[in-house]
């Protein structure tokens, strides 16, 4: 078990600015992905998301605005 703890041991004091930026960005994206998965798959949001599922394929909306 000591080998596993040595494997994941981190020297926080020797981390550079780039290491900290990378760590913060990685943790931030991870948390945003968790929020997105929970929001998307929550049953209360199903009707709201289902009503907007054809928006990317709706080209007619832009065609009618150009003709005006």
Backbone as XML, in Angstrom:
<?xml version="1.0"?>
<chain id="A" units="angstrom">
  <residue number="1" name="UNK">
    <atom name="N" x="0.822" y="-1.199" z="0.000"/>
    <atom name="CA" x="0.000" y="0.000" z="0.000"/>
    <atom name="C" x="0.858" y="1.251" z="0.000"/>
  </residue>
  <residue number="2" name="UNK">
    <atom name="N" x="2.052" y="1.168" z="0.578"/>
    <atom name="CA" x="2.908" y="2.351" z="0.618"/>
    <atom name="C" x="3.372" y="2.730" z="-0.785"/>
  </residue>
  <residue number="3" name="UNK">
    <atom name="N" x="3.507" y="1.770" z="-1.673"/>
    <atom name="CA" x="3.907" y="2.079" z="-3.041"/>
    <atom name="C" x="2.839" y="2.901" z="-3.755"/>
  </residue>
  <residue number="4" name="UNK">
    <atom name="N" x="1.578" y="2.608" z="-3.481"/>
    <atom name="CA" x="0.493" y="3.364" z="-4.101"/>
    <atom name="C" x="0.464" y="4.802" z="-3.597"/>
  </residue>
  <residue number="5" name="UNK">
    <atom name="N" x="0.660" y="4.996" z="-2.309"/>
    <atom name="CA" x="0.676" y="6.367" z="-1.771"/>
    <atom name="C" x="1.897" y="7.133" z="-2.268"/>
  </residue>
  <residue number="6" name="UNK">
    <atom name="N" x="2.999" y="6.442" z="-2.461"/>
    <atom name="CA" x="4.171" y="7.111" z="-3.021"/>
    <atom name="C" x="3.950" y="7.460" z="-4.488"/>
  </residue>
  <residue number="7" name="UNK">
    <atom name="N" x="3.195" y="6.641" z="-5.185"/>
    <atom name="CA" x="2.928" y="6.897" z="-6.604"/>
    <atom name="C" x="2.095" y="8.163" z="-6.768"/>
  </residue>
  <residue number="8" name="UNK">
    <atom name="N" x="1.103" y="8.378" z="-5.901"/>
    <atom name="CA" x="0.231" y="9.549" z="-6.017"/>
    <atom name="C" x="0.723" y="10.739" z="-5.190"/>
  </residue>
  <residue number="9" name="UNK">
    <atom name="N" x="1.865" y="10.656" z="-4.595"/>
    <atom name="CA" x="2.408" y="11.764" z="-3.807"/>
    <atom name="C" x="2.766" y="12.925" z="-4.734"/>
  </residue>
  <residue number="10" name="UNK">
    <atom name="N" x="2.369" y="14.133" z="-4.328"/>
    <atom name="CA" x="2.608" y="15.319" z="-5.151"/>
    <atom name="C" x="3.398" y="16.334" z="-4.347"/>
  </residue>
  <residue number="11" name="UNK">
    <atom name="N" x="4.402" y="16.895" z="-4.962"/>
    <atom name="CA" x="5.178" y="17.950" z="-4.330"/>
    <atom name="C" x="4.544" y="19.288" z="-4.722"/>
  </residue>
  <residue number="12" name="UNK">
    <atom name="N" x="3.607" y="19.759" z="-3.901"/>
    <atom name="CA" x="2.829" y="20.950" z="-4.220"/>
    <atom name="C" x="3.714" y="22.194" z="-4.276"/>
  </residue>
  <residue number="13" name="UNK">
    <atom name="N" x="4.760" y="22.227" z="-3.489"/>
    <atom name="CA" x="5.607" y="23.416" z="-3.431"/>
    <atom name="C" x="6.424" y="23.620" z="-4.698"/>
  </residue>
  <residue number="14" name="UNK">
    <atom name="N" x="6.703" y="22.547" z="-5.411"/>
    <atom name="CA" x="7.540" y="22.676" z="-6.602"/>
    <atom name="C" x="6.729" y="22.872" z="-7.878"/>
  </residue>
  <residue number="15" name="UNK">
    <atom name="N" x="5.409" y="23.002" z="-7.761"/>
    <atom name="CA" x="4.580" y="23.185" z="-8.961"/>
    <atom name="C" x="4.762" y="24.594" z="-9.509"/>
  </residue>
  <residue number="16" name="UNK">
    <atom name="N" x="4.886" y="24.707" z="-10.820"/>
    <atom name="CA" x="5.069" y="25.998" z="-11.472"/>
    <atom name="C" x="3.715" y="26.645" z="-11.744"/>
  </residue>
  <residue number="17" name="UNK">
    <atom name="N" x="3.739" y="27.854" z="-12.273"/>
    <atom name="CA" x="2.496" y="28.545" z="-12.613"/>
    <atom name="C" x="1.714" y="27.763" z="-13.667"/>
  </residue>
  <residue number="18" name="UNK">
    <atom name="N" x="2.403" y="27.222" z="-14.639"/>
    <atom name="CA" x="1.731" y="26.430" z="-15.672"/>
    <atom name="C" x="1.081" y="25.181" z="-15.089"/>
  </residue>
  <residue number="19" name="UNK">
    <atom name="N" x="1.714" y="24.574" z="-14.116"/>
    <atom name="CA" x="1.123" y="23.407" z="-13.461"/>
    <atom name="C" x="-0.168" y="23.792" z="-12.745"/>
  </residue>
  <residue number="20" name="UNK">
    <atom name="N" x="-0.153" y="24.936" z="-12.051"/>
    <atom name="CA" x="-1.350" y="25.380" z="-11.330"/>
    <atom name="C" x="-2.470" y="25.752" z="-12.293"/>
  </residue>
  <residue number="21" name="UNK">
    <atom name="N" x="-2.121" y="26.423" z="-13.383"/>
    <atom name="CA" x="-3.153" y="26.776" z="-14.374"/>
    <atom name="C" x="-3.756" y="25.514" z="-14.970"/>
  </residue>
  <residue number="22" name="UNK">
    <atom name="N" x="-2.932" y="24.560" z="-15.298"/>
    <atom name="CA" x="-3.426" y="23.299" z="-15.847"/>
    <atom name="C" x="-4.296" y="22.551" z="-14.866"/>
  </residue>
  <residue number="23" name="UNK">
    <atom name="N" x="-3.900" y="22.547" z="-13.608"/>
    <atom name="CA" x="-4.693" y="21.869" z="-12.573"/>
    <atom name="C" x="-6.045" y="22.537" z="-12.400"/>
  </residue>
  <residue number="24" name="UNK">
    <atom name="N" x="-6.061" y="23.882" z="-12.347"/>
    <atom name="CA" x="-7.321" y="24.606" z="-12.155"/>
    <atom name="C" x="-8.241" y="24.440" z="-13.355"/>
  </residue>
  <residue number="25" name="UNK">
    <atom name="N" x="-7.695" y="24.503" z="-14.560"/>
    <atom name="CA" x="-8.521" y="24.321" z="-15.758"/>
    <atom name="C" x="-9.083" y="22.898" z="-15.808"/>
  </residue>
  <residue number="26" name="UNK">
    <atom name="N" x="-8.273" y="21.924" z="-15.494"/>
    <atom name="CA" x="-8.726" y="20.527" z="-15.519"/>
    <atom name="C" x="-9.832" y="20.285" z="-14.500"/>
  </residue>
  <residue number="27" name="UNK">
    <atom name="N" x="-9.646" y="20.781" z="-13.293"/>
    <atom name="CA" x="-10.668" y="20.590" z="-12.258"/>
    <atom name="C" x="-11.937" y="21.359" z="-12.627"/>
  </residue>
  <residue number="28" name="UNK">
    <atom name="N" x="-11.785" y="22.579" z="-13.192"/>
    <atom name="CA" x="-12.954" y="23.350" z="-13.618"/>
    <atom name="C" x="-13.749" y="22.662" z="-14.706"/>
  </residue>
  <residue number="29" name="UNK">
    <atom name="N" x="-13.080" y="22.133" z="-15.708"/>
    <atom name="CA" x="-13.769" y="21.413" z="-16.780"/>
    <atom name="C" x="-14.428" y="20.149" z="-16.241"/>
  </residue>
  <residue number="30" name="UNK">
    <atom name="N" x="-13.778" y="19.471" z="-15.330"/>
    <atom name="CA" x="-14.359" y="18.273" z="-14.720"/>
    <atom name="C" x="-15.657" y="18.610" z="-13.992"/>
  </residue>
  <residue number="31" name="UNK">
    <atom name="N" x="-15.642" y="19.694" z="-13.229"/>
    <atom name="CA" x="-16.856" y="20.088" z="-12.503"/>
    <atom name="C" x="-17.962" y="20.530" z="-13.463"/>
  </residue>
  <residue number="32" name="UNK">
    <atom name="N" x="-17.594" y="21.251" z="-14.544"/>
    <atom name="CA" x="-18.604" y="21.639" z="-15.541"/>
    <atom name="C" x="-19.217" y="20.429" z="-16.233"/>
  </residue>
  <residue number="33" name="UNK">
    <atom name="N" x="-18.414" y="19.407" z="-16.483"/>
    <atom name="CA" x="-18.942" y="18.194" z="-17.115"/>
    <atom name="C" x="-19.903" y="17.471" z="-16.177"/>
  </residue>
  <residue number="34" name="UNK">
    <atom name="N" x="-19.580" y="17.425" z="-14.902"/>
    <atom name="CA" x="-20.497" y="16.809" z="-13.938"/>
    <atom name="C" x="-21.805" y="17.576" z="-13.908"/>
  </residue>
  <residue number="35" name="UNK">
    <atom name="N" x="-21.730" y="18.927" z="-13.875"/>
    <atom name="CA" x="-22.949" y="19.741" z="-13.876"/>
    <atom name="C" x="-23.756" y="19.484" z="-15.168"/>
  </residue>
  <residue number="36" name="UNK">
    <atom name="N" x="-23.087" y="19.412" z="-16.311"/>
    <atom name="CA" x="-23.793" y="19.202" z="-17.576"/>
    <atom name="C" x="-24.479" y="17.846" z="-17.607"/>
  </residue>
  <residue number="37" name="UNK">
    <atom name="N" x="-23.811" y="16.806" z="-17.125"/>
    <atom name="CA" x="-24.422" y="15.476" z="-17.103"/>
    <atom name="C" x="-25.625" y="15.445" z="-16.170"/>
  </residue>
  <residue number="38" name="UNK">
    <atom name="N" x="-25.502" y="16.037" z="-15.010"/>
    <atom name="CA" x="-26.613" y="16.043" z="-14.053"/>
    <atom name="C" x="-27.776" y="16.845" z="-14.623"/>
  </residue>
  <residue number="39" name="UNK">
    <atom name="N" x="-27.489" y="17.996" z="-15.229"/>
    <atom name="CA" x="-28.547" y="18.833" z="-15.802"/>
    <atom name="C" x="-29.233" y="18.121" z="-16.966"/>
  </residue>
  <residue number="40" name="UNK">
    <atom name="N" x="-28.466" y="17.484" z="-17.812"/>
    <atom name="CA" x="-29.019" y="16.835" z="-18.999"/>
    <atom name="C" x="-29.862" y="15.619" z="-18.650"/>
  </residue>
  <residue number="41" name="UNK">
    <atom name="N" x="-29.403" y="14.820" z="-17.737"/>
    <atom name="CA" x="-30.092" y="13.566" z="-17.449"/>
    <atom name="C" x="-31.064" y="13.651" z="-16.279"/>
  </residue>
  <residue number="42" name="UNK">
    <atom name="N" x="-31.286" y="14.828" z="-15.729"/>
    <atom name="CA" x="-32.271" y="14.968" z="-14.652"/>
    <atom name="C" x="-33.673" y="14.906" z="-15.272"/>
  </residue>
  <residue number="43" name="UNK">
    <atom name="N" x="-34.564" y="14.096" z="-14.752"/>
    <atom name="CA" x="-35.893" y="13.934" z="-15.360"/>
    <atom name="C" x="-36.716" y="15.218" z="-15.419"/>
  </residue>
  <residue number="44" name="UNK">
    <atom name="N" x="-36.489" y="16.153" z="-14.520"/>
    <atom name="CA" x="-37.262" y="17.397" z="-14.522"/>
    <atom name="C" x="-36.944" y="18.269" z="-15.740"/>
  </residue>
  <residue number="45" name="UNK">
    <atom name="N" x="-35.782" y="18.096" z="-16.341"/>
    <atom name="CA" x="-35.371" y="18.911" z="-17.491"/>
    <atom name="C" x="-35.683" y="18.245" z="-18.831"/>
  </residue>
  <residue number="46" name="UNK">
    <atom name="N" x="-36.316" y="17.079" z="-18.820"/>
    <atom name="CA" x="-36.528" y="16.317" z="-20.046"/>
    <atom name="C" x="-37.404" y="17.072" z="-21.040"/>
  </residue>
  <residue number="47" name="UNK">
    <atom name="N" x="-38.548" y="17.581" z="-20.601"/>
    <atom name="CA" x="-39.451" y="18.275" z="-21.529"/>
    <atom name="C" x="-38.824" y="19.555" z="-22.067"/>
  </residue>
  <residue number="48" name="UNK">
    <atom name="N" x="-38.115" y="20.264" z="-21.235"/>
    <atom name="CA" x="-37.471" y="21.505" z="-21.650"/>
    <atom name="C" x="-36.420" y="21.239" z="-22.727"/>
  </residue>
  <residue number="49" name="UNK">
    <atom name="N" x="-35.623" y="20.203" z="-22.553"/>
    <atom name="CA" x="-34.584" y="19.887" z="-23.525"/>
    <atom name="C" x="-35.167" y="19.228" z="-24.771"/>
  </residue>
  <residue number="50" name="UNK">
    <atom name="N" x="-36.219" y="18.416" z="-24.609"/>
    <atom name="CA" x="-36.845" y="17.775" z="-25.758"/>
    <atom name="C" x="-37.500" y="18.806" z="-26.678"/>
  </residue>
  <residue number="51" name="UNK">
    <atom name="N" x="-38.012" y="19.910" z="-26.119"/>
    <atom name="CA" x="-38.655" y="20.923" z="-26.956"/>
    <atom name="C" x="-37.651" y="21.675" z="-27.817"/>
  </residue>
  <residue number="52" name="UNK">
    <atom name="N" x="-36.386" y="21.619" z="-27.480"/>
    <atom name="CA" x="-35.359" y="22.342" z="-28.225"/>
    <atom name="C" x="-34.460" y="21.432" z="-29.045"/>
  </residue>
  <residue number="53" name="UNK">
    <atom name="N" x="-34.832" y="20.173" z="-29.211"/>
    <atom name="CA" x="-33.930" y="19.228" z="-29.873"/>
    <atom name="C" x="-33.791" y="19.450" z="-31.372"/>
  </residue>
  <residue number="54" name="UNK">
    <atom name="N" x="-34.718" y="20.155" z="-32.014"/>
    <atom name="CA" x="-34.624" y="20.375" z="-33.457"/>
    <atom name="C" x="-34.044" y="21.739" z="-33.810"/>
  </residue>
  <residue number="55" name="UNK">
    <atom name="N" x="-33.637" y="22.502" z="-32.863"/>
    <atom name="CA" x="-33.103" y="23.844" z="-33.126"/>
    <atom name="C" x="-31.865" y="23.809" z="-34.031"/>
  </residue>
  <residue number="56" name="UNK">
    <atom name="N" x="-30.896" y="22.912" z="-33.845"/>
    <atom name="CA" x="-29.733" y="22.923" z="-34.751"/>
    <atom name="C" x="-30.092" y="22.592" z="-36.197"/>
  </residue>
  <residue number="57" name="UNK">
    <atom name="N" x="-31.171" y="21.901" z="-36.429"/>
    <atom name="CA" x="-31.546" y="21.504" z="-37.788"/>
    <atom name="C" x="-32.577" y="22.444" z="-38.385"/>
  </residue>
  <residue number="58" name="UNK">
    <atom name="N" x="-32.971" y="23.469" z="-37.675"/>
    <atom name="CA" x="-34.015" y="24.374" z="-38.126"/>
    <atom name="C" x="-33.409" y="25.493" z="-38.965"/>
  </residue>
  <residue number="59" name="UNK">
    <atom name="N" x="-33.280" y="25.271" z="-40.279"/>
    <atom name="CA" x="-32.719" y="26.273" z="-41.182"/>
    <atom name="C" x="-33.780" y="27.240" z="-41.670"/>
  </residue>
  <residue number="60" name="UNK">
    <atom name="N" x="-35.043" y="26.877" z="-41.571"/>
    <atom name="CA" x="-36.111" y="27.731" z="-42.081"/>
    <atom name="C" x="-36.199" y="29.046" z="-41.324"/>
  </residue>
  <residue number="61" name="UNK">
    <atom name="N" x="-35.828" y="29.046" z="-40.087"/>
    <atom name="CA" x="-35.929" y="30.252" z="-39.283"/>
    <atom name="C" x="-35.033" y="31.351" z="-39.853"/>
  </residue>
  <residue number="62" name="UNK">
    <atom name="N" x="-33.841" y="31.009" z="-40.325"/>
    <atom name="CA" x="-32.933" y="32.000" z="-40.881"/>
    <atom name="C" x="-33.351" y="32.402" z="-42.291"/>
  </residue>
  <residue number="63" name="UNK">
    <atom name="N" x="-33.922" y="31.486" z="-43.053"/>
    <atom name="CA" x="-34.364" y="31.812" z="-44.410"/>
    <atom name="C" x="-35.503" y="32.820" z="-44.389"/>
  </residue>
  <residue number="64" name="UNK">
    <atom name="N" x="-36.423" y="32.699" z="-43.473"/>
    <atom name="CA" x="-37.555" y="33.607" z="-43.433"/>
    <atom name="C" x="-37.131" y="35.007" z="-42.998"/>
  </residue>
  <residue number="65" name="UNK">
    <atom name="N" x="-36.109" y="35.106" z="-42.160"/>
    <atom name="CA" x="-35.641" y="36.417" z="-41.729"/>
    <atom name="C" x="-34.927" y="37.150" z="-42.862"/>
  </residue>
  <residue number="66" name="UNK">
    <atom name="N" x="-34.241" y="36.420" z="-43.738"/>
    <atom name="CA" x="-33.535" y="37.056" z="-44.845"/>
    <atom name="C" x="-34.497" y="37.533" z="-45.917"/>
  </residue>
  <residue number="67" name="UNK">
    <atom name="N" x="-35.611" y="36.871" z="-46.092"/>
    <atom name="CA" x="-36.580" y="37.244" z="-47.120"/>
    <atom name="C" x="-37.350" y="38.500" z="-46.747"/>
  </residue>
  <residue number="68" name="UNK">
    <atom name="N" x="-37.393" y="38.841" z="-45.474"/>
    <atom name="CA" x="-38.173" y="40.018" z="-45.050"/>
    <atom name="C" x="-37.534" y="41.306" z="-45.465"/>
  </residue>
</chain>
